[in-house]
Short mmCIF file of C-alpha atoms in Angstrom, two decimals:
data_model
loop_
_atom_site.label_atom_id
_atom_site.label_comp_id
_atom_site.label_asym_id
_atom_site.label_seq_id
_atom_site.Cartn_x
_atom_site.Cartn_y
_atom_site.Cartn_z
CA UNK M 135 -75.85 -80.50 26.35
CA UNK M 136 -75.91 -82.15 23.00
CA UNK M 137 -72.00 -81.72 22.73
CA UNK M 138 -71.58 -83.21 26.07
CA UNK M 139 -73.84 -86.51 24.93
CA UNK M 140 -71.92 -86.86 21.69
CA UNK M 141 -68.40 -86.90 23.95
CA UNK M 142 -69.89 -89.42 26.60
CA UNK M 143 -70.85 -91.05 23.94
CA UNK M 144 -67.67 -91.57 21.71
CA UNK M 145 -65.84 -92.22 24.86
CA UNK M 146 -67.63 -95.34 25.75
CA UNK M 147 -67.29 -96.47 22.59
CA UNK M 148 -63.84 -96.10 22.24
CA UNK M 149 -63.03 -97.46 25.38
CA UNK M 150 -65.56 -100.11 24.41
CA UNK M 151 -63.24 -101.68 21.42
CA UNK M 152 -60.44 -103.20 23.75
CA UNK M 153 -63.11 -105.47 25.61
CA UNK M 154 -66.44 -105.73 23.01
CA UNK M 155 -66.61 -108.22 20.58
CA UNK M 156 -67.19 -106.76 16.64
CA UNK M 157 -70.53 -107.55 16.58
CA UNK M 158 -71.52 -106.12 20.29
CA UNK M 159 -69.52 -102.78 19.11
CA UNK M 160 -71.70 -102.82 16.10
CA UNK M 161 -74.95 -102.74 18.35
CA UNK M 162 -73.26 -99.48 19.98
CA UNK M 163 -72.48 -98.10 17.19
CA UNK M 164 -76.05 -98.42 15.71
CA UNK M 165 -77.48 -97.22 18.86
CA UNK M 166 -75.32 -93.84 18.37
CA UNK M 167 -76.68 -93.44 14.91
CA UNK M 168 -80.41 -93.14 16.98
CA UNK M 169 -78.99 -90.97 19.65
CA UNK M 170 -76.76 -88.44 17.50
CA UNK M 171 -78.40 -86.47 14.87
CA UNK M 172 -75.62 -84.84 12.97
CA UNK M 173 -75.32 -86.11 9.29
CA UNK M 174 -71.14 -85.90 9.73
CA UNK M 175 -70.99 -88.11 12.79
CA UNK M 176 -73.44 -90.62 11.91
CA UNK M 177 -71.64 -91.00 8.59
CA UNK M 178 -68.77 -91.69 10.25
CA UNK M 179 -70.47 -94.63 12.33
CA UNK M 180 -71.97 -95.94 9.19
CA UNK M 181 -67.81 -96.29 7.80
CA UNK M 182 -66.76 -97.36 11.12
CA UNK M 183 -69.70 -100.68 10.90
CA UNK M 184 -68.59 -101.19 7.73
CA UNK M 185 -64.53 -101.36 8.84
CA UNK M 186 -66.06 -103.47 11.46
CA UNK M 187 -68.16 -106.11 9.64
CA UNK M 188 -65.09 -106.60 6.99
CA UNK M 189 -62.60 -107.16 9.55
CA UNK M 190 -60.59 -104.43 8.13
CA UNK M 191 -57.15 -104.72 10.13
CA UNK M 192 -56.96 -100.61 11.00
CA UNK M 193 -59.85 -101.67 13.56
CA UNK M 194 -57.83 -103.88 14.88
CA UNK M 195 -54.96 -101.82 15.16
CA UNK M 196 -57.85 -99.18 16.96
CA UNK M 197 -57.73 -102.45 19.96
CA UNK M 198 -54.47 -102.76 19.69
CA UNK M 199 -53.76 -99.23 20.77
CA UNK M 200 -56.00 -98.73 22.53
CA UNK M 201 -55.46 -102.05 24.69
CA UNK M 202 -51.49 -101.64 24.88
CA UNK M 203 -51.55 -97.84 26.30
CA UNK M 204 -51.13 -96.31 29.38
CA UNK M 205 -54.75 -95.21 31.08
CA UNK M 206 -53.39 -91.49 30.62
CA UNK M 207 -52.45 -92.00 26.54
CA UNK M 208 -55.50 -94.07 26.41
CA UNK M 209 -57.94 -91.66 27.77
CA UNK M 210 -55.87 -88.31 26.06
CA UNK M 211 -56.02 -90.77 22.59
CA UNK M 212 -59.61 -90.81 22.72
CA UNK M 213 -60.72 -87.69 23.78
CA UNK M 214 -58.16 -85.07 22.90
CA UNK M 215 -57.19 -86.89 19.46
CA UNK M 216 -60.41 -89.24 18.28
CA UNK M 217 -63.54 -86.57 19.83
CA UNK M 218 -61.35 -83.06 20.07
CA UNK M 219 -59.11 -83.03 17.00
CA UNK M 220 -61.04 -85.29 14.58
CA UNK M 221 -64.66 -85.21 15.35
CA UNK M 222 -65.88 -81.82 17.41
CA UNK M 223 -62.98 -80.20 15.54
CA UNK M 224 -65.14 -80.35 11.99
CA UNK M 225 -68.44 -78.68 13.71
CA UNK M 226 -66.24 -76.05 15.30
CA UNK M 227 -64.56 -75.26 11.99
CA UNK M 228 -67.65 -75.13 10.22
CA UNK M 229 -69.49 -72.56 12.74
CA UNK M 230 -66.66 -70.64 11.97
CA UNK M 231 -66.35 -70.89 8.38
CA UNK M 232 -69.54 -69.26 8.06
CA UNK M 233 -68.77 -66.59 10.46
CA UNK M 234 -65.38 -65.46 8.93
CA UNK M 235 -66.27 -66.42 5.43
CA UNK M 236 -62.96 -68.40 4.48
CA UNK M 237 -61.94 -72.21 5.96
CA UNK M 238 -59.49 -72.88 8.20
CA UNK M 239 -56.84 -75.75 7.93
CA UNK M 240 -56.84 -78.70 10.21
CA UNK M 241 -53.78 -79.20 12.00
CA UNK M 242 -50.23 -77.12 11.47
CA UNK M 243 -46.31 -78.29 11.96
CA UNK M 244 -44.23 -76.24 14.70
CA UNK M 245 -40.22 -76.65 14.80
CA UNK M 246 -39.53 -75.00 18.37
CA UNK M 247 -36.22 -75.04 17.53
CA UNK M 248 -33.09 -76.18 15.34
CA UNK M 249 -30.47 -77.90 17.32
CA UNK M 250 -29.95 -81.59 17.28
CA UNK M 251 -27.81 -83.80 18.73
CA UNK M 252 -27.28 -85.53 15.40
CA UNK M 253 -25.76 -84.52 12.16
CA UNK M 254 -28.15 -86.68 9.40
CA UNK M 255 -26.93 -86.40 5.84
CA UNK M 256 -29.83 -84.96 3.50
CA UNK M 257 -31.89 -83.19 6.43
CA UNK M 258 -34.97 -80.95 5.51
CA UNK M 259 -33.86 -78.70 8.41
CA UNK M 260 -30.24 -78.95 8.21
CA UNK M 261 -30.00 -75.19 7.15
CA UNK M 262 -31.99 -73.55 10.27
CA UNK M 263 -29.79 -71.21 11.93
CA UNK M 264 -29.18 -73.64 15.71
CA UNK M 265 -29.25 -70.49 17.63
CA UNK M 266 -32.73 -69.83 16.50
CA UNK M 267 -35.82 -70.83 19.09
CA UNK M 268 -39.52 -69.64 19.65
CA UNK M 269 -39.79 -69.01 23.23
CA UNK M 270 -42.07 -70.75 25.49
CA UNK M 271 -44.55 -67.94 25.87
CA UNK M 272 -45.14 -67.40 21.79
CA UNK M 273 -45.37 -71.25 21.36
CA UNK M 274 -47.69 -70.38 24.52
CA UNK M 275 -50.15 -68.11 22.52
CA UNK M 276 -49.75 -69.81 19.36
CA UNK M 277 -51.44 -73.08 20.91
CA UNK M 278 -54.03 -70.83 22.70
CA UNK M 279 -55.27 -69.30 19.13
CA UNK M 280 -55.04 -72.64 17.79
CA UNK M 281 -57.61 -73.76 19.62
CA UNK M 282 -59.62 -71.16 19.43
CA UNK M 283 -59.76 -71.79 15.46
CA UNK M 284 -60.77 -75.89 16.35
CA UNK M 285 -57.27 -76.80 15.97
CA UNK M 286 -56.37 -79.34 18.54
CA UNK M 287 -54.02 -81.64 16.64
CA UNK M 288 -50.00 -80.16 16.42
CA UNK M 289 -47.30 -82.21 14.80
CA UNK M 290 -44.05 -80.71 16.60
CA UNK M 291 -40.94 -81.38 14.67
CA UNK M 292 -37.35 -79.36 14.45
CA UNK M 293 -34.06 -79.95 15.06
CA UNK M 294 -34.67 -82.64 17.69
CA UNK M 295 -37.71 -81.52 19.90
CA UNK M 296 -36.49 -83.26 22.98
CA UNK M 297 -33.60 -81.23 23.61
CA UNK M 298 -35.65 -78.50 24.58
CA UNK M 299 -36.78 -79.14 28.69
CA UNK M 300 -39.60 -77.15 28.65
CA UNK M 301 -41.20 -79.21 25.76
CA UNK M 302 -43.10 -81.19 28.54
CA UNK M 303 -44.31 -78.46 30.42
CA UNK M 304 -45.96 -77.33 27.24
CA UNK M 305 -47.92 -80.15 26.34
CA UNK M 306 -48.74 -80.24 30.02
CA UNK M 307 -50.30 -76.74 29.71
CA UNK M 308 -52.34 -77.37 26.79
CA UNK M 309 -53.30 -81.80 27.68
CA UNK M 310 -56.77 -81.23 25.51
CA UNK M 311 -54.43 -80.67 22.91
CA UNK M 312 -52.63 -84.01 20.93
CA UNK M 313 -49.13 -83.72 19.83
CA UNK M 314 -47.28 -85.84 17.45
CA UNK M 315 -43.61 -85.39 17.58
CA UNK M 316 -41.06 -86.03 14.74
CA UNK M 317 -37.91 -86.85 17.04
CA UNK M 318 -34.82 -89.16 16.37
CA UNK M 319 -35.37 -90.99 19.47
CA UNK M 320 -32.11 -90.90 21.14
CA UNK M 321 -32.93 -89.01 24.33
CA UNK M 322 -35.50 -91.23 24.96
CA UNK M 323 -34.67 -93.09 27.57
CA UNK M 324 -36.81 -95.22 30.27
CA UNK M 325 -37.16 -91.72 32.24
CA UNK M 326 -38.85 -89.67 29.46
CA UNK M 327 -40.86 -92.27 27.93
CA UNK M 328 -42.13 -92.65 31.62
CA UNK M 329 -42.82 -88.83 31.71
CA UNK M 330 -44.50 -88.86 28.38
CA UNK M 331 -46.59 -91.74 29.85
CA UNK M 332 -48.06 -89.75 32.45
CA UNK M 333 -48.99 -86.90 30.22
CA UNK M 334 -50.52 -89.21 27.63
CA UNK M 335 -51.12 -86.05 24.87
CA UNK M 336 -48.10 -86.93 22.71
CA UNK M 337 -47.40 -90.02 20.43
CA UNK M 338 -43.50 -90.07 18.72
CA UNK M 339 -42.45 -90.44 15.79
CA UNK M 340 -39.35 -91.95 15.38
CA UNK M 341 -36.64 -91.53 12.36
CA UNK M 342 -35.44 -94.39 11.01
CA UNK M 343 -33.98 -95.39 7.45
CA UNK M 344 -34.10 -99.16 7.29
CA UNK M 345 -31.98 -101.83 9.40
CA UNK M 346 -29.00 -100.57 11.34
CA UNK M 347 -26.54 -100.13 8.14
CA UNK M 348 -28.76 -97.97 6.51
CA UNK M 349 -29.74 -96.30 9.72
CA UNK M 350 -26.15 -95.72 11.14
CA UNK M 351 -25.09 -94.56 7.41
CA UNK M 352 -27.26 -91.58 7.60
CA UNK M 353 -27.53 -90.89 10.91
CA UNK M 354 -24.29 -91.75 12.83
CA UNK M 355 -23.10 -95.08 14.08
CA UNK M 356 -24.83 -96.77 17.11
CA UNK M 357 -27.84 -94.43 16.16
CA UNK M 358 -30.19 -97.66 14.87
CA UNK M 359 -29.44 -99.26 18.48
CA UNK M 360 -29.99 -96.74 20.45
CA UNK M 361 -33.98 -96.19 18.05
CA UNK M 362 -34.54 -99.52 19.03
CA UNK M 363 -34.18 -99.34 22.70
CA UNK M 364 -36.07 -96.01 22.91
CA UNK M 365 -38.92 -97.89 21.04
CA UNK M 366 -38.65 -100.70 24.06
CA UNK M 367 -38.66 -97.82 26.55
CA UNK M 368 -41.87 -96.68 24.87
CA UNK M 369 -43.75 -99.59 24.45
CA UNK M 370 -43.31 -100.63 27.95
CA UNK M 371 -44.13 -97.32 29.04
CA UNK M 372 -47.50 -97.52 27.27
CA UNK M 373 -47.16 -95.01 24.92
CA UNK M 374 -48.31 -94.99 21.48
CA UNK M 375 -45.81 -94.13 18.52
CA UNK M 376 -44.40 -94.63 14.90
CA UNK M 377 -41.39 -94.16 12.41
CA UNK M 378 -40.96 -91.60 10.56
CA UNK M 379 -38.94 -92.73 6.91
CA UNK M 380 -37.44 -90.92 4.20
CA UNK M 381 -37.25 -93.40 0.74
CA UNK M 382 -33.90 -92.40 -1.12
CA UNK M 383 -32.21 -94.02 -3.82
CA UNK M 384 -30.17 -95.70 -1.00
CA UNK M 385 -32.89 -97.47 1.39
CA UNK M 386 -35.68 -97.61 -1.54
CA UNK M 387 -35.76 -101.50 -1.55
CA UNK M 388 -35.51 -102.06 2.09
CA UNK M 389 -38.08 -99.71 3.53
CA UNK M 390 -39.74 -101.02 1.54
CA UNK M 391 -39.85 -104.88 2.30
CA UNK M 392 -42.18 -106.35 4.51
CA UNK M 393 -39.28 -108.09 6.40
CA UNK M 394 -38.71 -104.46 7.72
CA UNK M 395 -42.29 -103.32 7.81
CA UNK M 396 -42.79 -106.71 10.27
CA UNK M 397 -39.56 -105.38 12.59
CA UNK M 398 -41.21 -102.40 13.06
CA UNK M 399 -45.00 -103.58 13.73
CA UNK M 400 -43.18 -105.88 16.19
CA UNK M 401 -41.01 -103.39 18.07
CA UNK M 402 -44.57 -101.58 18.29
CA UNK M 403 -45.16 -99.03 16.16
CA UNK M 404 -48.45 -98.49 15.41
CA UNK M 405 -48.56 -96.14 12.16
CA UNK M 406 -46.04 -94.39 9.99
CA UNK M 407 -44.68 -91.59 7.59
CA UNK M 408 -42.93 -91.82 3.93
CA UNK M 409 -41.41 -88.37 3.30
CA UNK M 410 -39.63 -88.38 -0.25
CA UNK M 411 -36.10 -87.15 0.07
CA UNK M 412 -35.83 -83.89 -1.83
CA UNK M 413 -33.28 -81.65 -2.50
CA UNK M 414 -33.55 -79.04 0.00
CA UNK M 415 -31.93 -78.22 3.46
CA UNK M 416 -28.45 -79.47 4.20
CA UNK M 417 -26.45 -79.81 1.09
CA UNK M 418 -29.30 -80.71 -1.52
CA UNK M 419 -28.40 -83.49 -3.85
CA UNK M 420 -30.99 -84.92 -6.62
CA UNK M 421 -29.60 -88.26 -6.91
CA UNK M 422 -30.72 -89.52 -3.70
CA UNK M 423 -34.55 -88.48 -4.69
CA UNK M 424 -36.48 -92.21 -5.53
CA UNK M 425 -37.34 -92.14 -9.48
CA UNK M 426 -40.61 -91.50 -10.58
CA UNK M 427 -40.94 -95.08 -11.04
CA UNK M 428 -40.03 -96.30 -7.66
CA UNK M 429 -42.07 -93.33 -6.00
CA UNK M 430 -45.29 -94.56 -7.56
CA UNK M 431 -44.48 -98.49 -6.60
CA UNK M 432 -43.78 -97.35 -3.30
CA UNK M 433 -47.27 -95.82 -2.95
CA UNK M 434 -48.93 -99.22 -4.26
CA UNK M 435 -46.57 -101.16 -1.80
CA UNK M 436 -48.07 -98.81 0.92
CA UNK M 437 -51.64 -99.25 0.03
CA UNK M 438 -51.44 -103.09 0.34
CA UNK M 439 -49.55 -102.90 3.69
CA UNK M 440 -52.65 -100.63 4.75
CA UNK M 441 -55.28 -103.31 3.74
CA UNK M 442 -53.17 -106.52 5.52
CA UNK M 443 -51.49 -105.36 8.69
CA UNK M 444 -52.58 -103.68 11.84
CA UNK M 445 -50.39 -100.41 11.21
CA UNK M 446 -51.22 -96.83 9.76
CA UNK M 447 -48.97 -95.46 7.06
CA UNK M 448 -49.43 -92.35 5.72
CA UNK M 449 -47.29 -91.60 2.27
CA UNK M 450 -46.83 -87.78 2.17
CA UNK M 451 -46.48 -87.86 -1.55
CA UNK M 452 -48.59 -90.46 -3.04
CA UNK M 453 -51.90 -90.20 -0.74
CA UNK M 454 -52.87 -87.00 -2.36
CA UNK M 455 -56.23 -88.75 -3.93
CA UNK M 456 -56.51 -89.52 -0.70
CA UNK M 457 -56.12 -85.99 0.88
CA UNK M 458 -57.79 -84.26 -2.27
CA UNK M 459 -54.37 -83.17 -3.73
CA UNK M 460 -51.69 -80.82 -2.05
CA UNK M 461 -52.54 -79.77 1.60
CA UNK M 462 -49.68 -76.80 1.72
CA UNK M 463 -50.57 -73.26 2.03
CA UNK M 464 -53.09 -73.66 5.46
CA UNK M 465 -55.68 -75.32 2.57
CA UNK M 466 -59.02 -75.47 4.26
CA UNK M 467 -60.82 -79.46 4.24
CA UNK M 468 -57.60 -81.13 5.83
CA UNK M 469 -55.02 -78.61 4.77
CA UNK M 470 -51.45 -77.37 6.92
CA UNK M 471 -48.78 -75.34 6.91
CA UNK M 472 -45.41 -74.88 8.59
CA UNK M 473 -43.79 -72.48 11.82
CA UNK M 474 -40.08 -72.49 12.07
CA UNK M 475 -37.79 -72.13 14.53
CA UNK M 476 -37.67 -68.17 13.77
CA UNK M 477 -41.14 -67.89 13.20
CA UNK M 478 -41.10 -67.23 9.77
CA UNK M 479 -44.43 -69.36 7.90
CA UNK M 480 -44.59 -71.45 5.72
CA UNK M 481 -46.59 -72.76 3.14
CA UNK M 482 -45.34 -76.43 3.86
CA UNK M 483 -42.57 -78.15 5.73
CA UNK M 484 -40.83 -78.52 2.55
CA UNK M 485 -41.63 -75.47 0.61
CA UNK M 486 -39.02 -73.15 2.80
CA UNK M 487 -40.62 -69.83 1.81
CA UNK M 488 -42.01 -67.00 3.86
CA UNK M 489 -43.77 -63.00 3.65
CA UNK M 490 -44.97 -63.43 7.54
CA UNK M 491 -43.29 -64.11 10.63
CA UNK M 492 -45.53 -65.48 13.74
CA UNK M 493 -43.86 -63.36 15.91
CA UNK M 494 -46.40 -59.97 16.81
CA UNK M 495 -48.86 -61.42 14.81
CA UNK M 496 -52.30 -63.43 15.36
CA UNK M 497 -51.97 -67.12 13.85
CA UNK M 498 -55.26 -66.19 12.27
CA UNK M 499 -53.84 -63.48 10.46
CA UNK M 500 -50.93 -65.06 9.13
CA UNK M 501 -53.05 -68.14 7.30
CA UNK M 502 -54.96 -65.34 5.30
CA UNK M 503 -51.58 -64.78 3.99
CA UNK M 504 -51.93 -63.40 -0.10
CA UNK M 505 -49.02 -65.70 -0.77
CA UNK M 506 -51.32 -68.92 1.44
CA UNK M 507 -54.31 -67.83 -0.95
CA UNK M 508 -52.45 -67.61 -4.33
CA UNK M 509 -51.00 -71.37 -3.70
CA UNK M 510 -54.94 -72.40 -2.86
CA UNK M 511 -56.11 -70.56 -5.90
CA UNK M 512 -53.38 -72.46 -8.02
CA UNK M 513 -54.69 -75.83 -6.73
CA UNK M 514 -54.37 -78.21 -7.91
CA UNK M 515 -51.20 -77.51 -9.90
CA UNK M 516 -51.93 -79.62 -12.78
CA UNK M 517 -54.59 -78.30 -15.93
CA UNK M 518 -56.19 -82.54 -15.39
CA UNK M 519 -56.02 -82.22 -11.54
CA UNK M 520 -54.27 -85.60 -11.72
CA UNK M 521 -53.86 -85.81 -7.59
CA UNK M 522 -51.22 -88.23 -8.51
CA UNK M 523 -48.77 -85.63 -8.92
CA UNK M 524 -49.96 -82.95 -5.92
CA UNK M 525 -46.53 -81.26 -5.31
CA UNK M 526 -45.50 -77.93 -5.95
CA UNK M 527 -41.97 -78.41 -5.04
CA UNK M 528 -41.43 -81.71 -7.21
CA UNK M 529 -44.27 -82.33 -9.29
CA UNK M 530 -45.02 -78.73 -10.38
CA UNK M 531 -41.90 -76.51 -9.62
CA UNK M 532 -42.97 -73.81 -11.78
CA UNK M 533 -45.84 -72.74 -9.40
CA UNK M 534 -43.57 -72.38 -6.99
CA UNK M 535 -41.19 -70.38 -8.37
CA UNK M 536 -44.05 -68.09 -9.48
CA UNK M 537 -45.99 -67.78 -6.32
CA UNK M 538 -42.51 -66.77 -4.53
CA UNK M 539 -41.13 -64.10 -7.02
CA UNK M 540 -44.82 -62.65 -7.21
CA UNK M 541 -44.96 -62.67 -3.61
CA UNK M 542 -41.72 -61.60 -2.62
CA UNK M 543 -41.41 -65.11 -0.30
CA UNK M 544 -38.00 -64.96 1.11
CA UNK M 545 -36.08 -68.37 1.85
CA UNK M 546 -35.84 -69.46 5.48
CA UNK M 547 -32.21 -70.49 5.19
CA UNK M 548 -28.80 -69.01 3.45
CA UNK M 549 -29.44 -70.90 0.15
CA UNK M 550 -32.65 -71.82 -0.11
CA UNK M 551 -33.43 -69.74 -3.39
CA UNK M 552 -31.45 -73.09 -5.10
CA UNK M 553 -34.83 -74.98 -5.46
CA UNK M 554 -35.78 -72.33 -7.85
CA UNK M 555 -32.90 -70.22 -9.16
CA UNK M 556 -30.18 -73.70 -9.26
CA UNK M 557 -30.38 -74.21 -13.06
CA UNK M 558 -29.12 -77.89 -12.43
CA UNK M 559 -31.79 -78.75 -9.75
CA UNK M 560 -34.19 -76.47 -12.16
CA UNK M 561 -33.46 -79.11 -14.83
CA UNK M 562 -33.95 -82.09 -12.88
CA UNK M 563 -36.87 -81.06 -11.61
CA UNK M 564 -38.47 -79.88 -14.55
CA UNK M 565 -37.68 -83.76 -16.13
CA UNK M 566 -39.00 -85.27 -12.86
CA UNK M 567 -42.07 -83.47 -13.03
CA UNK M 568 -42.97 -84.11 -16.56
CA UNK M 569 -42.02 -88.01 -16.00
CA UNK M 570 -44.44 -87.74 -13.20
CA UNK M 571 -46.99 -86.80 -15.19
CA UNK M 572 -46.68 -89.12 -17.97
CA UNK M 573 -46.27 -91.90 -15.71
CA UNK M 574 -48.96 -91.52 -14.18
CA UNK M 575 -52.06 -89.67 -16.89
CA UNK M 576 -53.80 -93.25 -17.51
CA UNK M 577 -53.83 -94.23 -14.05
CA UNK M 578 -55.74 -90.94 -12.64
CA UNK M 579 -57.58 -90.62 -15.92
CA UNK M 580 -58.82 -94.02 -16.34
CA UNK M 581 -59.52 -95.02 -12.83
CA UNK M 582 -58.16 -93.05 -9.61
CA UNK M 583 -59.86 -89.86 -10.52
CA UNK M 584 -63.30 -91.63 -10.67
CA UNK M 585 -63.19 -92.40 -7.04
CA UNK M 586 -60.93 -89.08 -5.78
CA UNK M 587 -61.51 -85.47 -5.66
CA UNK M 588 -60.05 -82.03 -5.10
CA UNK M 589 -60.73 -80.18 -1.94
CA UNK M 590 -62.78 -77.24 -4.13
CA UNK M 591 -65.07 -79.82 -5.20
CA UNK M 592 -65.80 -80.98 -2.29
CA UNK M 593 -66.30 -77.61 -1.32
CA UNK M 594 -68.56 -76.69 -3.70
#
C-alpha cells in the first residue's frame, strides 16, 4: 500500500512540472515530505526544492522533457526510469543487500550483437567477431533476473543495435524496464522513431564527433547528414535522446565549443556522453587519446555547461568524484559492468576481459565473479583515492594487468592482450597515468576530495 502511495505520488509530481509553476511544485513537493516517511526519498525532495528555488537549469531541462515527449515516453520516463529504476530501485536493492549479504550494481551494458552498418575508425567494439549474437530468449532471461535484482535501467549498445528486428519486440516485452541505446543513428528513419514513440521505454543515444567534417572523417561520408535528420525524425516523434561523443586528439577543440554544444541542444538532445578514446578495439592507436591536460579541461568545460544550459552531460572519465571513483566490476552504490555479443562479462565496456560467460549461468552468479570482487577490493586504484584519476585501464594500468593474469581473464577479441602485454602501449600508458596523477594531486587533495567520496565510505 505504502509503495503504491509513493508511485501515485511521484507520478503526479512529475507530470506536475510541465504545467506548475516553481513555487506551486515546491508546495507538492513539501506536501510529499509529510506524506512519505522514508529518509532516502524525502532527501531527495529536500535536493529537488533546493534545484527548484535556485533555478538550476537541469529542472528545467526535467519540463523540457517532459513537455516535448510523446504521452507513451512521457509516462514510461516517469515511471519506468524516474520511480522504477532510480527511486523504488534503491529500497529493493537494499532489502536485498541484507538478505544476500553483498550489494548489487545499478544498471549493466548489453551489446546484442556486433554488426554495423558502419566501419568507424578507433571503435571500442571494432574487434567483436560480426557473426557473434545473444539470442532473443537469453537476452529474454537476462532482463527477467535483472529485475528481479531491482535492476530496471539497461544501456544497450553493440555493433549498431538497430540492425537487429527483434530489438523492439524486446523492449516491448519488458516496457517497466528503460533502455538507453548507444546507436549511430542511421536506420533511424521517420518509421522507427515513430515505433520507438509508441513504446516510449527507450531514449537514443546518438554518435557523433563534432560538425559534419569531423563526423564524416570518422564515420563515413554523408554519415553527419544522415545523424541530423534521424535527430529531426526523433524530436518530432516525441522521443527523448542524446549524443554520444568520443574526445580525440582530432575533435578535442570542437566538441568541445559551445557553438557545437548549442547545435546539439537545438537539434534536441537533451543529455550526453564523453567517452575518452582509448586504445583498444579496432586497430588501437595512442595518439588519438586527449592529453592529460586536455582531459582534465574538458571535465571543467563540462561542469560549467551542466550549471548554464538545460542539457545533461555525463563525462565517463572525469565524473568519478561524482560517481565515488570507478564503477567497473558490477561495484555495488551505482556500479556496472559489461555483456557482449558472445556473452562473455565484463568488468567494464572498456576493460575487454572475461572468466564467465552469461550463457548457462544466472546473472546473479556471474556479478559474484572472484575476478568482479578482486577489482572492488582494489578500489580505488590509487594509495590517496584521488577520484580524479578512477581508471584502471588508463589511469592505473597496472591493476589491470594484475587482476587479469591472477584471474586468468581471457580477452574478448583476437588481440586484446595488447593493452597489457604491448610494451609500446605499456609505456604510454604507464607515462599517462603518472601525468594523471601529478596533474591532478593538489586539486583532489586540496579541495575535490573534501566534498567527494569513495563508494566504501559511503558504505561504511
Amino acid at each position: 500500500m505504502e509503495k503504491g502511495i509513493k508511485k501515485r505520488f511521484l507520478k503526479t509530481t512529475f507530470n506536475l512540472l510541465t504545467n506548475l509553476s516553481d513555487e506551486s511544485i515546491i508546495k507538492v513537493l513539501s506536501l510529499g515530505e509529510k506524506i512519505i516517511v522514508r529518509k532516502d526519498i524525502t532527501s531527495q525532495i529536500k535536493d529537488l526544492k533546493i534545484l527548484f528555488k535556485n533555478k538550476h537549469p537541469s529542472l528545467e531541462l526535467v519540463k523540457k522533457i517532459l513537455k516535448n515527449s510523446s504521452k507513451n515516453c512521457r509516462e514510461k520516463l516517469i515511471e519506468n526510469f524516474f520511480i522504477n529504476a532510480v527511486i523504488l530501485n534503491r529500497q529493493k536493492q537494499e532489502k536485498l543487500r541484507k538478505k544476500l549479504g553483498f550489494g548489487l550494481p545499478w544498471f549493466f551494458v548489453i551489446s546484442p550483437t556486433a554488426r554495423c552498418n558502419l566501419d568507424c575508425i578507433g571503435c571500442y567494439a571494432g574487434s567483436y567477431v560480426k557473426e557473434e549474437g545473444l539470442s532473443f530468449e537469453e537476452i529474454d532471461r537476462i532482463f527477467t533476473e535483472a529485475k528481479e535484482l531491482g535492476i530496471y535501467f539497461i544501456t544497450v549498445s553493440g555493433g549498431e543495435p538497430f540492425i537487429r528486428k527483434d530489438l523492439l519486440d524486446i523492449f516491448k516485452k519488458h516496457n517497466d524496464m528503460y533502455f538507453q541505446v548507444y546507436t549511430n543513428s542511421t536506420l533511424i528513419t521517420k518509421e522507427l522513431a515513430q515505433k520507438l514513440s509508441k513504446l516510449g521505454n527507450v531514449a537514443p543515444g546518438i554518435s557523433i564527433e563534432g560538425f559534419e567534417k569531423e563526423t564524416d572523417s570518422r564515420r563515413g561520408k554523408g554519415t553527419f547528414k544522415k545523424i541530423m535528420q534521424a535527430m529531426d525524425n526523433l524530436k518530432e516523434a516525441g522521443v527523448p535522446f542524446g549524443f554520444s561523443i568520443t574526445p580525440t586528439s582530432l575533435n578535442y577543440d570542437i566538441i568541445a565549443s559551445e557553438k557545437f554544444m548549442d547545435m546539439l541542444i537545438d537539434k534536441g538532445c537533451s543529455f550526453g556522453w564523453y567517452f575518452q578514446y582509448v586504445p583498444i578495439g579496432k586497430k588501437p592507436d595512442t595518439s588519438l587519446m586527449c592529453a592529460p591536460q586536455q582531459r582534465v579541461k574538458l571535465g571543467k568545460w563540462v561542469d560549467k555547461i551542466r550549471n548554464e544550459k538545460p542539457i545533461f552531460i555525463g563525462d565517463f572519465w572525469n565524473d568519478g568524484p561524482y560517481v565515488c571513483g570507478c564503477i567497473a566490476g558490477a561495484r555495488p552504490q551505482g556500479g556496472y559492468f559489461h555483456i557482449n555479443c558472445k556473452g562473455d562479462v565484463e568488468p567494464c565496456v572498456f576493460l575487454q576481459f572475461s572468466v564467465d560467460n552469461i550463457k548457462g549461468k544466472k546473472l546473479i552468479d556471474v556479478i559474484q565473479s572472484p575476478f568482479f570482487k578482486a577489482i572492488q577490493y582494489a578500489q580505488p586504484y590509487c594509495k590517496n583515492k584521488n577520484l580524479c584519476t578512477p581508471c584502471a585501464l588508463i589511469d592505473n594500468p597496472w591493476v589491470l594487468r594484475h587482476v587479469v593474469k591472477t584471474y586468468g581473464a581471457k580477452p574478448s577479441y583476437n588481440g586484446g592482450n595488447d593493452i597489457i602485454d604491448d610494451p609500446k602501449i605499456k609505456s604510454f600508458l604507464d607515462n599517462y597515468s603518472k601525468e594523471m596523477h601529478e596533474i591532478t594531486k593538489d586539486a583532489w587533495e586540496k579541495e575535490i576530495s573534501l566534498h567527494h567520496k569513495h563508494w566504501k565510505d559511503i558504505e561504511e
